[in-house]
mmCIF file of C-alpha atoms and ligand atoms in Angstrom:
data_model
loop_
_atom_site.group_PDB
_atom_site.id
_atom_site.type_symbol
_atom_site.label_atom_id
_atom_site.label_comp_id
_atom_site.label_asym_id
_atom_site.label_seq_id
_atom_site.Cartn_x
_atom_site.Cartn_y
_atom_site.Cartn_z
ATOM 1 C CA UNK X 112 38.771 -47.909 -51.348
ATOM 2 C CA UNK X 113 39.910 -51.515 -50.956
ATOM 3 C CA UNK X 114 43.859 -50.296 -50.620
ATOM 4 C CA UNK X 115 42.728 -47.353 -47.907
ATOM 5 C CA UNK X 116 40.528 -49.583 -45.815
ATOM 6 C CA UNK X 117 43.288 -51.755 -45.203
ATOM 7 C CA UNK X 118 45.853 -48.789 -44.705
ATOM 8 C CA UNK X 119 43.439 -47.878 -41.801
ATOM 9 C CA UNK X 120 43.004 -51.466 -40.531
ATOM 10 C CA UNK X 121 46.631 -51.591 -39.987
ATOM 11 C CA UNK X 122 46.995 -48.296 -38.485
ATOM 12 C CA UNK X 123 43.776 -49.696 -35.825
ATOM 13 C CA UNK X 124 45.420 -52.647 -34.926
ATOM 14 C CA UNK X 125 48.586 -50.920 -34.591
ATOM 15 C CA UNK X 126 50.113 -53.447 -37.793
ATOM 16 C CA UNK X 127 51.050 -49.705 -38.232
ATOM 17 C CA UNK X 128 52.095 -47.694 -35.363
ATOM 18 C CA UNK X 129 53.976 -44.924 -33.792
ATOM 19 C CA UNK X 130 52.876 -41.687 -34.742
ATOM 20 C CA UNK X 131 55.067 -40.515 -37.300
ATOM 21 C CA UNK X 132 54.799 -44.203 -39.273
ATOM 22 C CA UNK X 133 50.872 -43.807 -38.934
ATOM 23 C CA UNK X 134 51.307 -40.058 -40.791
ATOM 24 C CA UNK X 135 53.004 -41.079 -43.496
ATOM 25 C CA UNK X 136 51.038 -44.389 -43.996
ATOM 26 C CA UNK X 137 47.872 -42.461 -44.050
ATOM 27 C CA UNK X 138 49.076 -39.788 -46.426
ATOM 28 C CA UNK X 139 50.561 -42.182 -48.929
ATOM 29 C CA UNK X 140 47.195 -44.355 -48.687
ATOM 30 C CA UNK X 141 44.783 -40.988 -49.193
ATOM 31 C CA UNK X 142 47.510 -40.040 -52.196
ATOM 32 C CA UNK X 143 46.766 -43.464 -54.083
ATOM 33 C CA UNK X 144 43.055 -43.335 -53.336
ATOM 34 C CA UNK X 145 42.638 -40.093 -55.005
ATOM 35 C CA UNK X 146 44.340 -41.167 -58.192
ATOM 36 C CA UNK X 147 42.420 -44.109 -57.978
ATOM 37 C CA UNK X 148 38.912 -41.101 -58.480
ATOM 38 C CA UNK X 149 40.609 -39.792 -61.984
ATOM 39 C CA UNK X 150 37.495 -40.501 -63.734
ATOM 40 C CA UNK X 151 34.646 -39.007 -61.191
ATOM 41 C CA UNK X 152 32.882 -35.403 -61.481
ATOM 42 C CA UNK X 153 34.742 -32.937 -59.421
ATOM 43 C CA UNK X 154 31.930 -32.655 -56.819
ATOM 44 C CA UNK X 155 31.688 -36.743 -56.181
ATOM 45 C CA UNK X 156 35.775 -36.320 -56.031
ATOM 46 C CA UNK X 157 35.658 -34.012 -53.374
ATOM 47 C CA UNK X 158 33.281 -35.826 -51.002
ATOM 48 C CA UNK X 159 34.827 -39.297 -51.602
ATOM 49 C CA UNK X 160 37.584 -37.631 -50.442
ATOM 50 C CA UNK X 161 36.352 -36.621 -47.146
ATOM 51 C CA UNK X 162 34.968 -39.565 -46.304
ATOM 52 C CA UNK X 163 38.422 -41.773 -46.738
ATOM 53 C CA UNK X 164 40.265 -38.937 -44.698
ATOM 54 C CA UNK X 165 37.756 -39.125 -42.043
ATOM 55 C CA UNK X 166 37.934 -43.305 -42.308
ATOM 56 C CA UNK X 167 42.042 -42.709 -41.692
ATOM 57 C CA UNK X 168 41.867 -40.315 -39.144
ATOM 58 C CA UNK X 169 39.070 -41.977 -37.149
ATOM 59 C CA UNK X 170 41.282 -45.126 -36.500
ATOM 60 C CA UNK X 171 43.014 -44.017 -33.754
ATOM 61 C CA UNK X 172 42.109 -40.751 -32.012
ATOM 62 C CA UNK X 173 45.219 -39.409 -30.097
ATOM 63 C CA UNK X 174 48.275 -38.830 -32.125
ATOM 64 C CA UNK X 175 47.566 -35.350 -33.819
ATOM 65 C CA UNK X 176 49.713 -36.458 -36.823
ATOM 66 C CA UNK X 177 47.726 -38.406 -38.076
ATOM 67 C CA UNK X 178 44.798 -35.607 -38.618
ATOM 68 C CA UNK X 179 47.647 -32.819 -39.872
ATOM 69 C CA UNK X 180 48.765 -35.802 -42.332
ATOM 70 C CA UNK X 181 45.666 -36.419 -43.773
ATOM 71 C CA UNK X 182 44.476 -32.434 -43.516
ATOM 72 C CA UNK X 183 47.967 -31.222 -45.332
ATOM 73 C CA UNK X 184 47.926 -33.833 -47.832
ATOM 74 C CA UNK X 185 44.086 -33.432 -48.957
ATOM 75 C CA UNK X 186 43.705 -30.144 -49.161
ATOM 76 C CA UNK X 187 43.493 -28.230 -53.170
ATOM 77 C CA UNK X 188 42.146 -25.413 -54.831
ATOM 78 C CA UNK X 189 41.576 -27.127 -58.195
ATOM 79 C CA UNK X 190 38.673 -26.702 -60.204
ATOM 80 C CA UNK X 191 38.895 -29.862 -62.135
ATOM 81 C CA UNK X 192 40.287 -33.547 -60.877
ATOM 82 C CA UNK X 193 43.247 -33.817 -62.494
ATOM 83 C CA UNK X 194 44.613 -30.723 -61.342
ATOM 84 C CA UNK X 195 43.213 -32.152 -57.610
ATOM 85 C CA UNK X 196 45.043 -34.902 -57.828
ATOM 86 C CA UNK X 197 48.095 -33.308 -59.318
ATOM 87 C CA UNK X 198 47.720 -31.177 -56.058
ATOM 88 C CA UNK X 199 47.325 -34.295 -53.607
ATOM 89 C CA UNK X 200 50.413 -36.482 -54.726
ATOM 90 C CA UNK X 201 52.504 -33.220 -54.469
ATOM 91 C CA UNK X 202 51.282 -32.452 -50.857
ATOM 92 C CA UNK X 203 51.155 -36.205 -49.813
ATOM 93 C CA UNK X 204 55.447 -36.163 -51.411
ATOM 94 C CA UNK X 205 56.149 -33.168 -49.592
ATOM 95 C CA UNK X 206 54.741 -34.608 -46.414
ATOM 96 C CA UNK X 207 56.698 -38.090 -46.618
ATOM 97 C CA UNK X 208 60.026 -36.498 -47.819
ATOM 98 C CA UNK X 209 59.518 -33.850 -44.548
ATOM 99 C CA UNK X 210 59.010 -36.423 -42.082
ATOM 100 C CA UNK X 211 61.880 -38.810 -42.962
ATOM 101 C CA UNK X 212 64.389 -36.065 -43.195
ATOM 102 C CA UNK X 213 62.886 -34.675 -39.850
ATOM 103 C CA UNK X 214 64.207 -37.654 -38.551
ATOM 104 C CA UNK X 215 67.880 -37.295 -39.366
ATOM 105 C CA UNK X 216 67.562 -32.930 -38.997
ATOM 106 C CA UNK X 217 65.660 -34.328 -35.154
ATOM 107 C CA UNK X 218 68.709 -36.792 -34.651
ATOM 108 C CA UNK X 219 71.246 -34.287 -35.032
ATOM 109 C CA UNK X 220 70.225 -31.064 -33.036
ATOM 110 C CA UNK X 221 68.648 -33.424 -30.155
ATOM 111 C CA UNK X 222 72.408 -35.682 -30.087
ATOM 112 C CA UNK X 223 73.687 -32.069 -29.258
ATOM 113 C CA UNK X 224 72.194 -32.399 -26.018
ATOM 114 C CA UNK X 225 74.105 -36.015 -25.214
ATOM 115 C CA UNK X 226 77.042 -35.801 -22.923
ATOM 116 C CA UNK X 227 79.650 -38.804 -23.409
ATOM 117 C CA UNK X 228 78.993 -41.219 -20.937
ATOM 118 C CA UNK X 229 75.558 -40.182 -20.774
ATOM 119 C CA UNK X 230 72.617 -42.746 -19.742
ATOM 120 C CA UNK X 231 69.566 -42.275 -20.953
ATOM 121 C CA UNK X 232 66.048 -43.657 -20.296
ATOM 122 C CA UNK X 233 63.392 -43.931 -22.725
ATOM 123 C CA UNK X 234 59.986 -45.352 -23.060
ATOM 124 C CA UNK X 235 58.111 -47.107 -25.661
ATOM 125 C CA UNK X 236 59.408 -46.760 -29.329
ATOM 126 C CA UNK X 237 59.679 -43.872 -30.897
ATOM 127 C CA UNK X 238 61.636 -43.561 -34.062
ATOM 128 C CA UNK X 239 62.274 -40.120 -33.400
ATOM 129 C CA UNK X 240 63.720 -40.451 -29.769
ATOM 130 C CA UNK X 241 65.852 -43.304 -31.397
ATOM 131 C CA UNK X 242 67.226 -41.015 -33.718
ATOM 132 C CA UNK X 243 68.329 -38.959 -31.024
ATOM 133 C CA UNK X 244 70.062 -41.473 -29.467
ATOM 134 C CA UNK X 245 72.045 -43.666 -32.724
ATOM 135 C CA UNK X 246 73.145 -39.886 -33.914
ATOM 136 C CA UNK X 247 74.992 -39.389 -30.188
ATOM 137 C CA UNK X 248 76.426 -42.901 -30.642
ATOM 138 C CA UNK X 249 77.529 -42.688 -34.124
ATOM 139 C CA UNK X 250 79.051 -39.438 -33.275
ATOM 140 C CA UNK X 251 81.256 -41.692 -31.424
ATOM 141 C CA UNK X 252 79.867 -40.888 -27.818
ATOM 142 C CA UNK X 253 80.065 -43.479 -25.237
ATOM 143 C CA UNK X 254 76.230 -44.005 -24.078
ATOM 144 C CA UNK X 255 74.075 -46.531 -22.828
ATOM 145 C CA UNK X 256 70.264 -46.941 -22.593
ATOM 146 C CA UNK X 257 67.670 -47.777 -19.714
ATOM 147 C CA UNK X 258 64.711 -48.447 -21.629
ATOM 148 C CA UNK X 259 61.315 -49.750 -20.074
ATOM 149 C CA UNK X 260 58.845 -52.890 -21.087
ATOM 150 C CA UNK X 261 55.706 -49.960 -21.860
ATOM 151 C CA UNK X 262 53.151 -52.485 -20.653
ATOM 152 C CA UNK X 263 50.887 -53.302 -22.034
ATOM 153 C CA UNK X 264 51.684 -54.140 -25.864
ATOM 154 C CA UNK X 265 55.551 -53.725 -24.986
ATOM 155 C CA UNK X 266 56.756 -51.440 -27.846
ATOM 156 C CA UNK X 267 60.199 -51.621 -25.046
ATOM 157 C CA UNK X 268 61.211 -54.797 -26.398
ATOM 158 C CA UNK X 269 61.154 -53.331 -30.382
ATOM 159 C CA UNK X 270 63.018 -50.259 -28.810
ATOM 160 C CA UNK X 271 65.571 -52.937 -27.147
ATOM 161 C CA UNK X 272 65.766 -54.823 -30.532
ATOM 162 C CA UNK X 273 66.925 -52.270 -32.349
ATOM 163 C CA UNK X 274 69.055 -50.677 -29.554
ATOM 164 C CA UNK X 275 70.681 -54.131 -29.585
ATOM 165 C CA UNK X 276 71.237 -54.261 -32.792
ATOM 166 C CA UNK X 277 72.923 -50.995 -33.236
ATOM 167 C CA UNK X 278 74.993 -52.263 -30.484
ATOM 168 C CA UNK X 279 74.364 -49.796 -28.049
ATOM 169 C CA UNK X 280 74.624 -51.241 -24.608
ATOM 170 C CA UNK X 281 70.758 -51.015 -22.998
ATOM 171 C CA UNK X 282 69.223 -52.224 -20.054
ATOM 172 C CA UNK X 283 65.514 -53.439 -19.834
ATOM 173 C CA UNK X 284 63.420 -52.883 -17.122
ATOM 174 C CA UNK X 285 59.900 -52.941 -16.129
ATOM 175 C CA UNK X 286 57.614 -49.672 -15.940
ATOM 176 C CA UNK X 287 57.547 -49.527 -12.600
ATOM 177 C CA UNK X 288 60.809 -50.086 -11.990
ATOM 178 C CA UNK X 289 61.414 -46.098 -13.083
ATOM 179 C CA UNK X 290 61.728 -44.111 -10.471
ATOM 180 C CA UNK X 291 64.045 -46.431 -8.683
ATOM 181 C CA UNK X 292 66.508 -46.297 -11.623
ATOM 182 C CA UNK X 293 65.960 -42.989 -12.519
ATOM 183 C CA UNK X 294 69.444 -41.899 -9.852
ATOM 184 C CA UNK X 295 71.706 -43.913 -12.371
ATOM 185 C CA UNK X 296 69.813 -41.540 -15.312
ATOM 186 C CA UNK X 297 71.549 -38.689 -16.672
ATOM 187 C CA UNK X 298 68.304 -37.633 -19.280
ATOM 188 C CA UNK X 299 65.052 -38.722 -20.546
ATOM 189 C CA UNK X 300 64.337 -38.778 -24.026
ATOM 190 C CA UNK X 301 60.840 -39.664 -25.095
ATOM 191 C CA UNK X 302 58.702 -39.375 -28.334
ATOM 192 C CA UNK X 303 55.106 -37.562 -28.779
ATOM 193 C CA UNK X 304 51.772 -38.722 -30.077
ATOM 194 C CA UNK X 305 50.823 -34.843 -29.977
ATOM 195 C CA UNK X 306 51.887 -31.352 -28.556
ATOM 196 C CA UNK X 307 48.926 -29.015 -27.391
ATOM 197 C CA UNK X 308 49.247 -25.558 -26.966
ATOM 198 C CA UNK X 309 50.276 -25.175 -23.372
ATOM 199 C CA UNK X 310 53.421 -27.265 -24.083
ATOM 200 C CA UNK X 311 51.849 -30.148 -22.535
ATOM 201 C CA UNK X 312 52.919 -33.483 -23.931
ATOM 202 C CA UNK X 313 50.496 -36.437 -24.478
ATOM 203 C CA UNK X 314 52.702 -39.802 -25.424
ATOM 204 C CA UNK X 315 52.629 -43.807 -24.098
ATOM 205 C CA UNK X 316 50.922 -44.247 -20.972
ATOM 206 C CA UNK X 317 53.686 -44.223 -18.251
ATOM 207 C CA UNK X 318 55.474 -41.122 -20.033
ATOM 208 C CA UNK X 319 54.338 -38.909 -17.082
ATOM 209 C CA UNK X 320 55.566 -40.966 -14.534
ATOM 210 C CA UNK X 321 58.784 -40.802 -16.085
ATOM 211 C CA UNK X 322 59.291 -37.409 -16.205
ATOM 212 C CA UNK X 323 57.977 -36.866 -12.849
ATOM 213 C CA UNK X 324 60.496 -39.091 -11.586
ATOM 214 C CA UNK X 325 63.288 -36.865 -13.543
ATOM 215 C CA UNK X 326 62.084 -33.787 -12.097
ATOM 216 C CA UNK X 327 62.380 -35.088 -8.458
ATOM 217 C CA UNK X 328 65.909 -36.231 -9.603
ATOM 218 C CA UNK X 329 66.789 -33.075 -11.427
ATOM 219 C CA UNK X 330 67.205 -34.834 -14.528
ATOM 220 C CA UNK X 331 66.028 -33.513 -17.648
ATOM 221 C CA UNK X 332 63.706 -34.548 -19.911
ATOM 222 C CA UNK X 333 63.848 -33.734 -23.524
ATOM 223 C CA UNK X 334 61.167 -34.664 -26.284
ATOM 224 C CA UNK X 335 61.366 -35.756 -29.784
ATOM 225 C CA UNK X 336 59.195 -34.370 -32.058
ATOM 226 C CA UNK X 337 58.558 -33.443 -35.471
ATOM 227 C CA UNK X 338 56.671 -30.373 -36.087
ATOM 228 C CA UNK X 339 53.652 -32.248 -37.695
ATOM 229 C CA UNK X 340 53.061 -33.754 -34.023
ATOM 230 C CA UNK X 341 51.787 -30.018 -32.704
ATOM 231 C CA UNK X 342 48.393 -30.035 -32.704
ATOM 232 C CA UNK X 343 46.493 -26.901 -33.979
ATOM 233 C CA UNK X 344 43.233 -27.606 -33.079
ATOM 234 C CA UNK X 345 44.183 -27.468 -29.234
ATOM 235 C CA UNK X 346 44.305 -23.376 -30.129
ATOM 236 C CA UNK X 347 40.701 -23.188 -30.627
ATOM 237 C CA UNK X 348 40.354 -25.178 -27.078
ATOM 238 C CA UNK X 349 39.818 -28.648 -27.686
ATOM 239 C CA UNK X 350 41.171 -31.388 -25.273
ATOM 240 C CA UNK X 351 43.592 -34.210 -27.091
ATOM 241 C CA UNK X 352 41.079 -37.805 -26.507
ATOM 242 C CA UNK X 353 43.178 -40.264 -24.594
ATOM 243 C CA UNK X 354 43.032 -43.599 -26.224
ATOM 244 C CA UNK X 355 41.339 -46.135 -24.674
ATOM 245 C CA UNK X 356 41.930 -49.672 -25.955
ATOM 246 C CA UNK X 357 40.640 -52.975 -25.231
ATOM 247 C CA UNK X 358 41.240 -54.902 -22.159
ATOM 248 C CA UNK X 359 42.422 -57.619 -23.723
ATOM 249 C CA UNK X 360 45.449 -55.943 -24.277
ATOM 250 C CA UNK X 361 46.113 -56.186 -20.350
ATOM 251 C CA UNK X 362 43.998 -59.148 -18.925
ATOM 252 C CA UNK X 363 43.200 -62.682 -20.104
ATOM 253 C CA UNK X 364 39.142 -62.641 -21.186
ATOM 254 C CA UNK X 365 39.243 -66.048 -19.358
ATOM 255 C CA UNK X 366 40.948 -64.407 -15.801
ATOM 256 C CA UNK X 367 38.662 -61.481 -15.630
ATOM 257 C CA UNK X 368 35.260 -63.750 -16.519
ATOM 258 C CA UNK X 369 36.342 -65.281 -13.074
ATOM 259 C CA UNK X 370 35.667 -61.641 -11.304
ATOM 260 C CA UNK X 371 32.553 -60.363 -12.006
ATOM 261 C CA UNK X 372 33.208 -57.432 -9.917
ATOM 262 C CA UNK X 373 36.291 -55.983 -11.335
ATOM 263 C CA UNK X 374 36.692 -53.095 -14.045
ATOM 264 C CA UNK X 375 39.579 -52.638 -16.548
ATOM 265 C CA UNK X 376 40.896 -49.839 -17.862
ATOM 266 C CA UNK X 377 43.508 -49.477 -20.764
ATOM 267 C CA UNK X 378 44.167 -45.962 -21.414
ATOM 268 C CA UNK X 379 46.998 -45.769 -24.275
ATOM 269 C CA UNK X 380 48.346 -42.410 -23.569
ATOM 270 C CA UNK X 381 48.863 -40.055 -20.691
ATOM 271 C CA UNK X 382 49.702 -35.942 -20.316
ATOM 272 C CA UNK X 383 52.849 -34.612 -19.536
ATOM 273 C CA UNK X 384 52.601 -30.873 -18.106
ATOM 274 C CA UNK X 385 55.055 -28.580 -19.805
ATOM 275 C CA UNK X 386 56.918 -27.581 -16.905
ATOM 276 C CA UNK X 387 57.993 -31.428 -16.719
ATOM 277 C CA UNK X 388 59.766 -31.045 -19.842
ATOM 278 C CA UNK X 389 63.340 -29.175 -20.821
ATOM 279 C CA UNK X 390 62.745 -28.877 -24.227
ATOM 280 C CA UNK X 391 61.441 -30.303 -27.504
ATOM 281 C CA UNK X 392 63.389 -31.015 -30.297
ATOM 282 C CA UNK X 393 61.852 -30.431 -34.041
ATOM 283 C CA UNK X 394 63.579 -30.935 -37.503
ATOM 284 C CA UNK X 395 63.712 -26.688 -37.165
ATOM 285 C CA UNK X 396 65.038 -26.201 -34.119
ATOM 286 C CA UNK X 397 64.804 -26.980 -29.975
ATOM 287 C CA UNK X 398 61.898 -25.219 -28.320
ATOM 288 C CA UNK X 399 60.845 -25.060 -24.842
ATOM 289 C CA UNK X 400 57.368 -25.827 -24.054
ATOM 290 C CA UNK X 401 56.083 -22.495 -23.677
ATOM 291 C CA UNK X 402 56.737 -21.815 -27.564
ATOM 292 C CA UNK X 403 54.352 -24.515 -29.204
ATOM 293 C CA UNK X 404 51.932 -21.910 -29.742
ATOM 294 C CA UNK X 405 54.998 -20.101 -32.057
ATOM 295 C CA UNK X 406 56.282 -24.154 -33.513
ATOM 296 C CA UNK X 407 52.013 -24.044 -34.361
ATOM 297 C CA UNK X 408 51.421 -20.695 -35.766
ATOM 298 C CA UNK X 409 54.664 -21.121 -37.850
ATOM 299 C CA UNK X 410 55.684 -23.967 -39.165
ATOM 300 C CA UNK X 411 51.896 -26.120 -39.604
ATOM 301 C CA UNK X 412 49.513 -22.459 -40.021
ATOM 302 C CA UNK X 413 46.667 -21.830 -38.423
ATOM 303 C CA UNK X 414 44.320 -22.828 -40.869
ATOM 304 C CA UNK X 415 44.689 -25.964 -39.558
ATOM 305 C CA UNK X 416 42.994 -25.415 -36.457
ATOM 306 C CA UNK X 417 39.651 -25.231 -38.015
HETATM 307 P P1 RI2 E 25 57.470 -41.891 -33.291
HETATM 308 C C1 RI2 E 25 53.921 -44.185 -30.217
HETATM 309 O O1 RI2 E 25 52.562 -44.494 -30.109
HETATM 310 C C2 RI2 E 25 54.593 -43.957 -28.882
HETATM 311 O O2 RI2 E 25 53.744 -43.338 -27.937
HETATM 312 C C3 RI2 E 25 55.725 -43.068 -29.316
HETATM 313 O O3 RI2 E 25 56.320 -42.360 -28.248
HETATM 314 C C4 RI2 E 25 55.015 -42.155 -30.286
HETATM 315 O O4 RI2 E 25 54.101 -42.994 -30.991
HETATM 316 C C5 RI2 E 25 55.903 -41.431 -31.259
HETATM 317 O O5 RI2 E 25 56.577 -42.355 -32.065
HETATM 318 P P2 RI2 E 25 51.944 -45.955 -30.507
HETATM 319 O O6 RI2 E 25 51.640 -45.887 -31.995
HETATM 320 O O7 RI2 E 25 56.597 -41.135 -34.254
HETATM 321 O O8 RI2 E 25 52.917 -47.026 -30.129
HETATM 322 O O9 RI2 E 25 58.576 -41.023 -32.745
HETATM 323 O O10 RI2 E 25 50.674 -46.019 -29.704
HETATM 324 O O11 RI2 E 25 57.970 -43.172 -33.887
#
């Protein structure tokens, strides 16, 4: 348990982060702490089990990958523990081969969309809206990048780094800086925590604002996510929690022990409608909103909604 308790540590304090690296870390961590069970009665197995996926997936309550990681990769119809666990490492290697070559499949449909001499904005750091972005570049496109600070833990200035590094040209800027800039924008391209049902998206606080700000521009806004990052359970009605994380994370303890009568809020993650959004780009294809219900009932089953 020692390995899987620190898996989820990270993945709390975000040593781990961005949804798709938190899926994979939690599947590969469940993987090794079922073959770490080899010698227990099937029974014992089997509730062990639940209890370390319900330690990962409690760590951090909004990005829906995270539960379809740990719910694809656990699951077996075995009848004796080796054959379980001869079930689990196969699910938890299908899962981690998927996701990084939904990366490269996600790179090259969403680049389609990427004009030469396009700008782009993006927020926060998502691996998969990167992807989008070095594919258009290294298909030789001449593009450049407005991406923002995504106060408060500044995941900008790791999306900057490795902008920089790839040497596409990128400009930082601060949140609220975004709908000022957005008239020099030709696109938005932004990750996802999770998909529900409606098509709305829920990603880093400050996402909305964003695409609000294209949609008064007429700019569109185009999402990149891999299929895993639908979430099933918003079928059967249930609301995607927003994140809330500590304060510390936006105030100095010492600064707000000086004003007794001030709240603060840090909500990680805000709601994007659908009809904010042009389309979403998967490792099978580029949806609109309005099909998530077909990207759920398809390509993740709805099995997992219960
Ligand atoms: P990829 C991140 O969450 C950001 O909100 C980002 O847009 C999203 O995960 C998807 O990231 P956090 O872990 O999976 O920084 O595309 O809270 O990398």
């Amino acid at each position: 348990m020692d390995n899987l308790n620190t898996t989820a540590e990270k993945i709390r304090t975000m040593e781990i982060r961005g949804a798709g690296r938190i899926a994979v870390a939690a599947s590969a961590a469940l993987r090794d702490y079922a073959m770490s069970l080899k010698s227990l009665p099937l029974s014992e197995f089997n509730l062990k089990l639940e209890a370390a996926a319900k330690t990962l997936v409690d760590t951090r309550p909004t990005a829906v990958s995270l539960p379809n990681s740990v719910a694809l990769t656990k699951r077996h119809s075995a009848t004796n523990v080796y054959d379980a666990i001869n079930e689990i490492t196969g699910n938890a290697e299908k899962f981690i081969k998927n996701a990084e070559q939904a990366l490269g499949k996600i790179g090259r449909i969403g680049a389609q969309r990427i004009r030469d001499g396009d700008v782009i904005m993006t927020h926060c750091n998502s691996h998969a809206a990167l992807s989008i972005i070095k594919t258009a570049f290294d298909q030789g496109k001449d593009i450049s990048v407005i991406a923002t600070e995504s106060r408060p833990r500044r995941q900008g200035l790791i999306t900057i780094k490795e902008l920089n590094d790839y040497g596409i040209p990128t400009t930082m800027i601060v949140d609220s800086a975004v709908r000022l800039i957005m008239k020099e924008v030709d696109l938005v391209v932004v990750g996802a925590d999770s998909i529900s049902v409606n098509g709305a998206l829920i990603n880093k606080i400050g996402t909305s604002q964003l695409a609000m700000a294209a949609h008064e521009a007429r700019r569109n806004v185009i999402v990149a996510a891999e299929t895993y990052k639908f979430s099933p359970r918003t079928l059967l009605g249930e609301m995607v929690e927003i994140e809330d994380r500590s304060i510390d994370e936006v105030i100095d303890a010492q600064i707000l022990r000086e004003l007794p009568n001030v709240k603060v809020r840090n909500p990680a993650f805000d709601v994007t409608p659908a009809e904010y959004i042009d389309l979403i780009i998967t490792e099978v294809g580029a949806f609109p909103p309005t099909m998530a219900f077909t990207v759920i009932k398809d390509y993740l089953g709805l099995e997992l909604a219960v």
